[in-house]
mmCIF file of C-alpha atoms in Angstrom:
data_model
loop_
_atom_site.group_PDB
_atom_site.id
_atom_site.type_symbol
_atom_site.label_atom_id
_atom_site.label_comp_id
_atom_site.label_asym_id
_atom_site.label_seq_id
_atom_site.Cartn_x
_atom_site.Cartn_y
_atom_site.Cartn_z
ATOM 1 C CA MET C 3 59.797 -162.337 35.807
ATOM 2 C CA LYS C 4 56.896 -163.221 35.365
ATOM 3 C CA PRO C 5 53.436 -162.021 37.858
ATOM 4 C CA LEU C 6 52.550 -165.900 38.346
ATOM 5 C CA ILE C 7 56.608 -167.271 39.182
ATOM 6 C CA ARG C 8 56.823 -163.456 41.448
ATOM 7 C CA MET C 9 54.026 -165.327 43.292
ATOM 8 C CA SER C 10 55.467 -168.276 44.083
ATOM 9 C CA LEU C 11 58.683 -167.705 44.783
ATOM 10 C CA TRP C 12 56.448 -165.242 47.657
ATOM 11 C CA PHE C 13 54.395 -167.972 48.578
ATOM 12 C CA TYR C 14 57.109 -170.589 49.445
ATOM 13 C CA SER C 15 59.640 -167.629 50.983
ATOM 14 C CA MET C 16 55.967 -167.471 53.787
ATOM 15 C CA VAL C 17 55.960 -171.076 53.557
ATOM 16 C CA ILE C 18 59.518 -170.945 54.867
ATOM 17 C CA THR C 19 58.954 -168.286 57.175
ATOM 18 C CA TRP C 20 56.191 -170.443 59.106
ATOM 19 C CA VAL C 21 58.189 -173.379 58.703
ATOM 20 C CA PHE C 22 61.161 -170.752 61.164
ATOM 21 C CA LEU C 23 59.084 -168.966 63.367
ATOM 22 C CA ALA C 24 56.606 -172.648 63.903
ATOM 23 C CA ALA C 25 59.193 -174.367 65.304
ATOM 24 C CA ILE C 26 60.128 -171.838 67.225
ATOM 25 C CA LEU C 27 57.571 -171.280 69.146
ATOM 26 C CA PHE C 28 58.064 -175.103 70.154
ATOM 27 C CA MET C 29 60.858 -175.364 71.178
ATOM 28 C CA VAL C 30 60.133 -172.114 72.971
ATOM 29 C CA ASP C 31 57.081 -174.540 74.801
ATOM 30 C CA THR C 32 58.602 -176.765 75.823
ATOM 31 C CA THR C 33 61.835 -175.985 77.498
ATOM 32 C CA GLU C 34 59.383 -173.741 79.358
ATOM 33 C CA CYS C 35 56.979 -177.002 80.001
ATOM 34 C CA LYS C 36 59.838 -178.517 81.353
ATOM 35 C CA ASN C 37 61.009 -175.827 83.868
ATOM 36 C CA CYS C 38 57.743 -175.133 85.272
ATOM 37 C CA GLY C 39 57.495 -174.060 88.839
ATOM 38 C CA PHE C 40 55.827 -177.350 89.968
ATOM 39 C CA LYS C 41 58.871 -179.523 91.240
ATOM 40 C CA ALA C 42 56.427 -181.924 92.320
ATOM 41 C CA ILE C 43 52.660 -183.448 92.580
ATOM 42 C CA PHE C 44 51.186 -184.606 95.631
ATOM 43 C CA ASN C 45 47.650 -185.950 94.329
ATOM 44 C CA PHE C 46 44.310 -187.825 96.360
ATOM 45 C CA GLY C 47 41.987 -189.543 95.078
ATOM 46 C CA ASP C 48 39.743 -192.279 93.310
ATOM 47 C CA SER C 49 40.393 -194.369 90.467
ATOM 48 C CA ASN C 50 39.826 -191.089 88.177
ATOM 49 C CA THR C 51 43.233 -190.634 89.176
ATOM 50 C CA ASP C 52 44.485 -193.987 90.485
ATOM 51 C CA THR C 53 48.127 -195.017 88.547
ATOM 52 C CA GLY C 54 48.501 -198.621 90.124
ATOM 53 C CA GLY C 55 47.935 -197.912 93.888
ATOM 54 C CA PHE C 56 44.577 -200.169 93.701
ATOM 55 C CA TRP C 57 45.685 -202.911 92.173
ATOM 56 C CA ALA C 58 49.174 -202.864 93.934
ATOM 57 C CA ALA C 59 47.357 -202.919 96.935
ATOM 58 C CA PHE C 60 44.896 -206.265 95.441
ATOM 59 C CA PRO C 61 46.963 -207.691 92.344
ATOM 60 C CA ALA C 62 43.992 -208.795 90.061
ATOM 61 C CA GLN C 63 44.253 -206.044 87.140
ATOM 62 C CA GLY C 64 43.654 -207.469 83.275
ATOM 63 C CA PRO C 65 43.586 -206.571 79.507
ATOM 64 C CA PRO C 66 41.894 -204.281 77.897
ATOM 65 C CA HIS C 67 42.729 -202.205 81.039
ATOM 66 C CA GLY C 68 45.262 -199.853 79.413
ATOM 67 C CA MET C 69 45.585 -200.945 75.582
ATOM 68 C CA THR C 70 46.182 -197.921 73.969
ATOM 69 C CA TYR C 71 48.451 -195.942 74.795
ATOM 70 C CA PHE C 72 51.009 -198.679 77.558
ATOM 71 C CA LYS C 73 49.804 -201.996 75.570
ATOM 72 C CA LYS C 74 48.883 -203.609 79.146
ATOM 73 C CA PRO C 75 46.909 -203.362 82.405
ATOM 74 C CA VAL C 76 49.155 -200.983 84.538
ATOM 75 C CA GLY C 77 47.369 -199.471 87.216
ATOM 76 C CA ARG C 78 44.624 -197.189 85.394
ATOM 77 C CA ALA C 79 40.945 -197.741 85.324
ATOM 78 C CA THR C 80 41.039 -196.980 81.868
ATOM 79 C CA ASP C 81 42.206 -197.269 78.509
ATOM 80 C CA GLY C 82 45.554 -195.216 78.655
ATOM 81 C CA ARG C 83 46.113 -192.396 81.080
ATOM 82 C CA VAL C 84 44.120 -191.013 83.687
ATOM 83 C CA ILE C 85 43.532 -187.163 83.369
ATOM 84 C CA LEU C 86 47.008 -186.566 86.793
ATOM 85 C CA ASP C 87 49.082 -188.786 83.499
ATOM 86 C CA PHE C 88 48.239 -185.326 81.719
ATOM 87 C CA LEU C 89 49.467 -183.365 84.068
ATOM 88 C CA ALA C 90 52.109 -184.512 84.543
ATOM 89 C CA GLN C 91 53.242 -184.778 81.756
ATOM 90 C CA ALA C 92 52.243 -181.033 80.898
ATOM 91 C CA PHE C 93 54.829 -179.694 83.244
ATOM 92 C CA GLY C 94 57.337 -181.948 82.296
ATOM 93 C CA LEU C 95 56.776 -184.820 85.229
ATOM 94 C CA PRO C 96 56.850 -188.156 85.318
ATOM 95 C CA PHE C 97 53.689 -190.520 85.309
ATOM 96 C CA LEU C 98 53.711 -190.320 89.522
ATOM 97 C CA SER C 99 54.551 -193.827 91.248
ATOM 98 C CA PRO C 100 51.244 -194.915 93.188
ATOM 99 C CA TYR C 101 52.150 -194.249 97.595
ATOM 100 C CA LEU C 102 51.065 -198.544 97.457
ATOM 101 C CA GLN C 103 53.359 -199.537 95.211
ATOM 102 C CA SER C 104 56.782 -201.144 97.261
ATOM 103 C CA ILE C 105 58.206 -201.830 93.788
ATOM 104 C CA GLY C 106 60.433 -199.394 90.985
ATOM 105 C CA SER C 107 59.014 -195.941 92.186
ATOM 106 C CA ASP C 108 60.353 -193.084 92.269
ATOM 107 C CA TYR C 109 59.207 -190.467 94.989
ATOM 108 C CA LYS C 110 61.203 -186.709 93.457
ATOM 109 C CA HIS C 111 58.603 -185.217 91.585
ATOM 110 C CA GLY C 112 55.799 -186.380 94.161
ATOM 111 C CA ALA C 113 53.841 -189.633 94.894
ATOM 112 C CA ASN C 114 49.861 -190.688 94.461
ATOM 113 C CA PHE C 115 47.654 -191.160 96.791
ATOM 114 C CA ALA C 116 44.610 -192.215 94.894
ATOM 115 C CA THR C 117 42.937 -195.694 94.831
ATOM 116 C CA ALA C 118 39.820 -197.285 93.606
ATOM 117 C CA ALA C 119 36.738 -197.096 95.079
ATOM 118 C CA SER C 120 38.095 -194.810 97.321
ATOM 119 C CA THR C 121 35.740 -192.110 99.144
ATOM 120 C CA VAL C 122 35.606 -188.783 101.248
ATOM 121 C CA ARG C 123 34.414 -190.448 104.369
ATOM 122 C CA LEU C 124 35.098 -194.046 105.369
ATOM 123 C CA PRO C 125 31.513 -195.499 106.329
ATOM 124 C CA GLN C 126 31.669 -196.462 109.676
ATOM 125 C CA THR C 127 30.019 -199.411 109.567
ATOM 126 C CA SER C 128 32.942 -201.718 108.135
ATOM 127 C CA LEU C 129 36.387 -201.014 107.575
ATOM 128 C CA PHE C 130 36.153 -203.199 104.242
ATOM 129 C CA VAL C 131 33.054 -202.739 102.612
ATOM 130 C CA THR C 132 32.184 -204.522 99.056
ATOM 131 C CA GLY C 133 33.122 -201.836 96.508
ATOM 132 C CA VAL C 134 34.453 -199.216 98.683
ATOM 133 C CA SER C 135 37.948 -199.078 99.453
ATOM 134 C CA PRO C 136 39.243 -198.626 102.592
ATOM 135 C CA PHE C 137 42.149 -196.194 101.495
ATOM 136 C CA SER C 138 39.813 -193.245 102.191
ATOM 137 C CA LEU C 139 40.875 -189.480 102.089
ATOM 138 C CA GLN C 140 41.417 -189.703 105.344
ATOM 139 C CA ILE C 141 44.008 -192.256 105.154
ATOM 140 C CA GLN C 142 45.467 -190.604 102.553
ATOM 141 C CA LEU C 143 46.271 -187.808 103.803
ATOM 142 C CA ARG C 144 48.272 -190.347 107.252
ATOM 143 C CA GLN C 145 49.885 -191.843 104.265
ATOM 144 C CA MET C 146 51.118 -187.988 102.637
ATOM 145 C CA LYS C 147 52.125 -187.088 106.056
ATOM 146 C CA GLU C 148 54.399 -190.576 107.311
ATOM 147 C CA PHE C 149 55.831 -189.943 103.930
ATOM 148 C CA LYS C 150 56.975 -186.537 104.835
ATOM 149 C CA VAL C 151 58.503 -188.170 107.942
ATOM 150 C CA LYS C 152 60.078 -190.710 105.782
ATOM 151 C CA VAL C 153 62.154 -187.840 103.404
ATOM 152 C CA ASP C 154 62.724 -185.879 106.330
ATOM 153 C CA GLU C 155 64.147 -189.153 108.665
ATOM 154 C CA LEU C 156 65.910 -190.011 105.020
ATOM 155 C CA GLN C 157 67.198 -187.089 103.416
ATOM 156 C CA HIS C 158 71.308 -187.354 105.231
ATOM 157 C CA LYS C 159 71.147 -190.828 104.088
ATOM 158 C CA GLY C 160 71.328 -191.069 100.450
ATOM 159 C CA GLN C 161 67.862 -192.568 99.836
ATOM 160 C CA THR C 162 67.573 -191.343 95.550
ATOM 161 C CA ASN C 163 64.296 -192.000 94.818
ATOM 162 C CA LEU C 164 61.986 -188.720 97.802
ATOM 163 C CA PRO C 165 61.961 -185.995 97.087
ATOM 164 C CA SER C 166 64.118 -183.074 98.853
ATOM 165 C CA PRO C 167 62.307 -181.843 102.207
ATOM 166 C CA ASP C 168 61.972 -178.499 100.706
ATOM 167 C CA LEU C 169 59.717 -179.441 97.736
ATOM 168 C CA PHE C 170 56.865 -180.284 99.967
ATOM 169 C CA GLY C 171 56.606 -175.935 99.546
ATOM 170 C CA LYS C 172 56.657 -175.742 95.910
ATOM 171 C CA SER C 173 54.120 -178.852 94.534
ATOM 172 C CA LEU C 174 51.057 -178.801 93.682
ATOM 173 C CA TYR C 175 47.981 -180.495 95.401
ATOM 174 C CA THR C 176 46.129 -182.105 94.342
ATOM 175 C CA PHE C 177 42.169 -183.733 95.273
ATOM 176 C CA TYR C 178 40.076 -185.016 92.667
ATOM 177 C CA ILE C 179 37.995 -187.604 95.056
ATOM 178 C CA GLY C 180 34.701 -187.697 96.038
ATOM 179 C CA GLN C 181 32.260 -189.480 93.453
ATOM 180 C CA ASN C 182 32.068 -193.191 94.713
ATOM 181 C CA ASP C 183 30.659 -191.031 98.070
ATOM 182 C CA PHE C 184 27.812 -189.984 96.066
ATOM 183 C CA THR C 185 26.909 -192.556 93.376
ATOM 184 C CA GLY C 186 27.563 -195.100 95.881
ATOM 185 C CA ASN C 187 25.014 -193.825 98.401
ATOM 186 C CA LEU C 188 22.147 -193.032 95.585
ATOM 187 C CA ALA C 189 21.252 -196.893 94.563
ATOM 188 C CA ARG C 190 19.845 -196.996 98.785
ATOM 189 C CA ILE C 191 19.316 -193.856 99.743
ATOM 190 C CA GLY C 192 17.999 -191.530 97.187
ATOM 191 C CA ILE C 193 19.386 -188.157 95.501
ATOM 192 C CA ILE C 194 17.429 -186.759 98.931
ATOM 193 C CA GLY C 195 19.788 -188.706 101.671
ATOM 194 C CA VAL C 196 22.965 -188.559 99.696
ATOM 195 C CA LYS C 197 22.380 -184.484 99.681
ATOM 196 C CA GLU C 198 21.952 -184.467 103.692
ATOM 197 C CA PHE C 199 25.430 -186.112 103.416
ATOM 198 C CA LEU C 200 27.388 -183.763 100.600
ATOM 199 C CA PRO C 201 27.548 -181.091 102.962
ATOM 200 C CA GLN C 202 30.452 -183.193 105.860
ATOM 201 C CA LEU C 203 32.420 -185.068 102.362
ATOM 202 C CA ILE C 204 33.189 -180.998 102.211
ATOM 203 C CA SER C 205 33.842 -180.578 105.394
ATOM 204 C CA GLN C 206 36.857 -183.233 104.952
ATOM 205 C CA ILE C 207 38.330 -182.140 102.153
ATOM 206 C CA VAL C 208 38.559 -178.493 103.316
ATOM 207 C CA SER C 209 40.513 -179.918 106.603
ATOM 208 C CA THR C 210 42.718 -182.065 104.431
ATOM 209 C CA ILE C 211 43.414 -179.106 103.052
ATOM 210 C CA LYS C 212 44.304 -176.905 105.649
ATOM 211 C CA GLU C 213 46.763 -180.082 107.318
ATOM 212 C CA ILE C 214 48.232 -180.503 104.488
ATOM 213 C CA TYR C 215 49.066 -176.779 104.340
ATOM 214 C CA ALA C 216 50.052 -176.911 108.254
ATOM 215 C CA LEU C 217 52.814 -179.035 107.157
ATOM 216 C CA GLY C 218 53.264 -176.669 104.116
ATOM 217 C CA GLY C 219 51.938 -177.421 101.234
ATOM 218 C CA ARG C 220 50.692 -173.456 99.499
ATOM 219 C CA THR C 221 48.712 -174.659 96.001
ATOM 220 C CA PHE C 222 45.567 -176.607 96.087
ATOM 221 C CA TRP C 223 43.449 -177.519 93.151
ATOM 222 C CA VAL C 224 40.447 -179.339 93.438
ATOM 223 C CA LEU C 225 38.376 -181.120 90.871
ATOM 224 C CA ASN C 226 35.011 -181.408 90.997
ATOM 225 C CA LEU C 227 32.713 -184.360 90.462
ATOM 226 C CA ALA C 228 31.587 -185.262 87.005
ATOM 227 C CA PRO C 229 28.603 -185.395 86.020
ATOM 228 C CA ILE C 230 27.705 -188.899 86.795
ATOM 229 C CA GLY C 231 24.110 -188.989 84.917
ATOM 230 C CA CYS C 232 25.810 -189.333 81.724
ATOM 231 C CA TYR C 233 27.329 -192.174 82.397
ATOM 232 C CA PRO C 234 26.550 -195.061 80.953
ATOM 233 C CA ALA C 235 26.934 -197.711 83.812
ATOM 234 C CA PHE C 236 24.185 -195.003 85.773
ATOM 235 C CA LEU C 237 22.218 -194.832 82.850
ATOM 236 C CA VAL C 238 21.539 -198.546 83.688
ATOM 237 C CA GLU C 239 21.669 -198.504 86.964
ATOM 238 C CA LEU C 240 20.066 -195.999 88.536
ATOM 239 C CA PRO C 241 15.785 -195.673 89.052
ATOM 240 C CA HIS C 242 15.029 -192.773 86.693
ATOM 241 C CA ASN C 243 12.501 -192.381 84.567
ATOM 242 C CA SER C 244 12.063 -190.928 80.362
ATOM 243 C CA SER C 245 11.135 -187.513 81.885
ATOM 244 C CA ASP C 246 14.492 -187.229 83.575
ATOM 245 C CA ILE C 247 16.546 -187.615 79.777
ATOM 246 C CA ASP C 248 17.506 -184.513 78.754
ATOM 247 C CA GLN C 249 17.960 -183.862 74.805
ATOM 248 C CA PHE C 250 21.496 -185.362 75.416
ATOM 249 C CA GLY C 251 20.688 -189.061 76.456
ATOM 250 C CA CYS C 252 22.183 -187.919 80.103
ATOM 251 C CA LEU C 253 20.158 -187.773 83.558
ATOM 252 C CA ILE C 254 18.907 -184.613 84.791
ATOM 253 C CA SER C 255 18.044 -185.178 88.605
ATOM 254 C CA TYR C 256 21.727 -186.842 89.149
ATOM 255 C CA ASN C 257 23.306 -184.180 86.786
ATOM 256 C CA ASN C 258 21.439 -181.756 88.547
ATOM 257 C CA ALA C 259 22.578 -182.923 91.989
ATOM 258 C CA VAL C 260 26.120 -183.175 91.114
ATOM 259 C CA MET C 261 26.098 -179.521 90.415
ATOM 260 C CA ASP C 262 24.255 -178.797 94.006
ATOM 261 C CA TYR C 263 27.534 -180.848 95.593
ATOM 262 C CA ASN C 264 30.119 -178.760 93.100
ATOM 263 C CA ASN C 265 28.352 -175.662 94.112
ATOM 264 C CA MET C 266 28.878 -175.890 98.241
ATOM 265 C CA LEU C 267 32.252 -176.975 97.024
ATOM 266 C CA LYS C 268 33.267 -173.582 95.005
ATOM 267 C CA ALA C 269 31.466 -171.265 98.623
ATOM 268 C CA ALA C 270 33.634 -173.275 100.952
ATOM 269 C CA LEU C 271 37.361 -173.253 98.959
ATOM 270 C CA ALA C 272 36.375 -169.518 98.547
ATOM 271 C CA LYS C 273 35.445 -169.846 102.917
ATOM 272 C CA THR C 274 39.087 -171.413 103.095
ATOM 273 C CA ARG C 275 40.740 -168.859 101.097
ATOM 274 C CA GLU C 276 40.016 -166.221 103.521
ATOM 275 C CA GLU C 277 41.006 -168.607 105.985
ATOM 276 C CA ILE C 278 44.418 -169.681 104.658
ATOM 277 C CA ALA C 279 45.665 -166.103 102.688
ATOM 278 C CA ASP C 280 49.068 -167.142 101.997
ATOM 279 C CA ALA C 281 48.219 -170.217 100.221
ATOM 280 C CA ASP C 282 46.000 -170.716 96.258
ATOM 281 C CA VAL C 283 43.445 -172.942 96.063
ATOM 282 C CA VAL C 284 41.432 -173.379 93.708
ATOM 283 C CA TYR C 285 38.495 -174.759 92.412
ATOM 284 C CA VAL C 286 38.521 -177.051 89.613
ATOM 285 C CA ASP C 287 35.526 -176.760 87.182
ATOM 286 C CA THR C 288 36.223 -180.371 85.317
ATOM 287 C CA ASN C 289 32.431 -180.720 85.730
ATOM 288 C CA THR C 290 31.611 -178.493 82.832
ATOM 289 C CA VAL C 291 34.417 -179.065 80.140
ATOM 290 C CA LEU C 292 33.065 -183.459 80.195
ATOM 291 C CA LEU C 293 30.150 -182.390 79.731
ATOM 292 C CA ASP C 294 30.029 -180.809 76.972
ATOM 293 C CA LEU C 295 32.412 -183.511 75.847
ATOM 294 C CA PHE C 296 29.335 -186.177 76.928
ATOM 295 C CA GLN C 297 26.676 -183.502 75.275
ATOM 296 C CA HIS C 298 28.335 -182.650 71.993
ATOM 297 C CA PRO C 299 30.972 -185.423 71.011
ATOM 298 C CA THR C 300 31.684 -184.827 67.727
ATOM 299 C CA SER C 301 32.875 -181.496 68.550
ATOM 300 C CA HIS C 302 35.140 -182.765 69.790
ATOM 301 C CA GLY C 303 36.259 -185.041 67.272
ATOM 302 C CA LEU C 304 33.911 -187.740 69.192
ATOM 303 C CA LYS C 305 31.414 -190.284 67.734
ATOM 304 C CA TYR C 306 29.923 -191.886 70.964
ATOM 305 C CA GLY C 307 28.696 -189.664 74.325
ATOM 306 C CA THR C 308 27.395 -191.692 76.560
ATOM 307 C CA LYS C 309 27.945 -195.533 75.303
ATOM 308 C CA ALA C 310 30.819 -197.426 76.783
ATOM 309 C CA CYS C 311 33.987 -198.651 74.692
ATOM 310 C CA CYS C 312 34.452 -201.615 77.031
ATOM 311 C CA GLY C 313 31.221 -203.364 78.034
ATOM 312 C CA TYR C 314 28.416 -206.151 77.384
ATOM 313 C CA GLY C 315 25.067 -206.058 75.350
ATOM 314 C CA GLY C 316 25.726 -203.220 72.209
ATOM 315 C CA GLY C 317 22.460 -201.062 72.686
ATOM 316 C CA ALA C 318 22.425 -196.949 73.539
ATOM 317 C CA TYR C 319 25.298 -197.437 76.121
ATOM 318 C CA ASN C 320 26.570 -201.199 75.954
ATOM 319 C CA PHE C 321 27.012 -202.229 79.965
ATOM 320 C CA ASN C 322 25.698 -205.272 81.792
ATOM 321 C CA GLN C 323 26.183 -204.217 85.120
ATOM 322 C CA GLN C 324 26.680 -208.116 85.381
ATOM 323 C CA LEU C 325 29.751 -207.768 83.527
ATOM 324 C CA PHE C 326 32.509 -205.285 84.455
ATOM 325 C CA CYS C 327 35.157 -204.519 81.523
ATOM 326 C CA GLY C 328 37.541 -207.182 80.723
ATOM 327 C CA ASN C 329 35.271 -210.043 82.728
ATOM 328 C CA THR C 330 34.137 -213.393 81.508
ATOM 329 C CA LYS C 331 31.720 -214.641 83.481
ATOM 330 C CA GLN C 332 28.123 -217.082 82.332
ATOM 331 C CA ILE C 333 24.774 -215.302 82.130
ATOM 332 C CA ASN C 334 21.346 -217.212 80.748
ATOM 333 C CA GLY C 335 23.993 -220.348 80.144
ATOM 334 C CA THR C 336 26.656 -218.683 77.597
ATOM 335 C CA LYS C 337 29.866 -217.540 78.638
ATOM 336 C CA VAL C 338 30.209 -213.787 77.203
ATOM 337 C CA THR C 339 33.116 -211.634 77.681
ATOM 338 C CA ALA C 340 33.182 -208.139 78.247
ATOM 339 C CA ASN C 341 35.675 -206.582 75.278
ATOM 340 C CA ALA C 342 36.691 -203.889 74.248
ATOM 341 C CA CYS C 343 35.884 -201.610 70.757
ATOM 342 C CA GLU C 344 38.847 -201.840 68.142
ATOM 343 C CA ASP C 345 38.643 -197.932 68.155
ATOM 344 C CA PRO C 346 38.059 -195.875 71.730
ATOM 345 C CA GLN C 347 40.009 -192.742 70.660
ATOM 346 C CA ASN C 348 35.872 -192.601 69.091
ATOM 347 C CA TYR C 349 34.364 -192.807 73.154
ATOM 348 C CA VAL C 350 34.380 -190.611 76.023
ATOM 349 C CA SER C 351 33.068 -193.240 78.438
ATOM 350 C CA TRP C 352 35.951 -195.865 78.050
ATOM 351 C CA ASP C 353 34.560 -198.814 80.548
ATOM 352 C CA GLY C 354 30.958 -196.457 81.407
ATOM 353 C CA ILE C 355 32.113 -195.894 84.368
ATOM 354 C CA HIS C 356 35.534 -193.622 83.594
ATOM 355 C CA THR C 357 36.850 -191.702 80.650
ATOM 356 C CA THR C 358 39.130 -192.917 77.423
ATOM 357 C CA ASP C 359 42.526 -191.680 77.586
ATOM 358 C CA VAL C 360 41.203 -189.160 75.068
ATOM 359 C CA ALA C 361 38.501 -188.041 76.747
ATOM 360 C CA ASN C 362 41.325 -186.900 79.362
ATOM 361 C CA GLU C 363 43.570 -186.283 77.503
ATOM 362 C CA LEU C 364 40.687 -183.621 76.015
ATOM 363 C CA THR C 365 39.801 -182.600 79.540
ATOM 364 C CA ILE C 366 43.746 -181.591 81.384
ATOM 365 C CA TYR C 367 43.786 -179.411 78.514
ATOM 366 C CA ALA C 368 41.087 -177.557 78.229
ATOM 367 C CA ILE C 369 41.425 -177.033 81.979
ATOM 368 C CA LEU C 370 45.541 -175.969 80.965
ATOM 369 C CA ASN C 371 43.909 -172.925 78.844
ATOM 370 C CA GLY C 372 43.121 -171.148 82.541
ATOM 371 C CA SER C 373 38.695 -171.191 81.868
ATOM 372 C CA TYR C 374 37.936 -173.178 84.516
ATOM 373 C CA PHE C 375 40.235 -171.694 87.615
ATOM 374 C CA ASP C 376 38.250 -170.123 90.166
ATOM 375 C CA PRO C 377 40.018 -167.959 91.070
ATOM 376 C CA PRO C 378 41.984 -167.662 87.947
ATOM 377 C CA PHE C 379 45.164 -169.159 88.752
ATOM 378 C CA PRO C 380 47.671 -167.522 86.510
ATOM 379 C CA LEU C 381 49.035 -170.352 85.460
ATOM 380 C CA HIS C 382 51.031 -168.755 82.919
ATOM 381 C CA HIS C 383 53.476 -166.743 85.089
ATOM 382 C CA ILE C 384 55.005 -170.419 86.430
ATOM 383 C CA CYS C 385 54.565 -172.282 82.637
ATOM 384 C CA ASP C 386 53.790 -172.207 79.562
ATOM 385 C CA ILE C 387 51.477 -174.650 78.552
#
């Protein structure tokens, strides 16, 4: 047999072998992922993880939200899925139903208490504050407690859309909240003023964890704050001078303030672990992942970091604080609309305030590789992601 023919046969046999092994590995990964140790997720948060709660309470959302994945608005403040959706998918679970959604909800695998514009601490001046949801973390905790009571009461009445009572101790409890407390006060009282009440926010998160622990919860993931200094909306809205912009176009002082908060949060969670030693209290560093996406979008297959896909005005940020994504109004005597770009898969920012479907996907899978947990969380012992 000629050498060239022998080499060709060897090459094709190796290709077949590689394809066969790849198929086996794919089947193993998929099976193990669906048999993940977490059978339910209970989430507390704001628009970054809201799967329709706010718009169930206040129906009004319109296109182009949801355009990439769902092809219609479904209560997410993005073009597709939020981080929580990707987390549920990775664990082989269905998307979490919002607690406030009365029709079509299924809570067998958990519930989502997050709503857009939620804060850790509800302002004391009024129950309904402009731009702030009434469903603060404290209210979301009350909803969680009421939900558990109802599950316990209805367990023998044939309710098929509820989890079993023993599931609460086997669930993952996630927190992604605090951004609105931070950004909502920056323009009014500045960075120094905001820093003064940050310990109160962290204290509220810690106390919420402890209350859920008392109910039987044992695994808690707390996602830190995103680098708000890179978001188009805040680059437009927050006061700053040119010396405050780093080489990537992000606001140095505001990102530093976020890091101060995140460091305080990390330290508080470390102390909490000592106090409830039989629980897993995990600090999840989403900030580092998102910062890298904003600063180096092309390294991750994207094109635009600090420019919004859906907005009005074009320019470096494509964001106008008078006209949010999907809205139409008169500006300077002309009727204009904040439209979406045709290629959201190339953007980190969806509407200047929230991230795109692709950015959320990149974020959650970076997290699930285990490098952004503190302390290291043995996720591979639970399932193979």
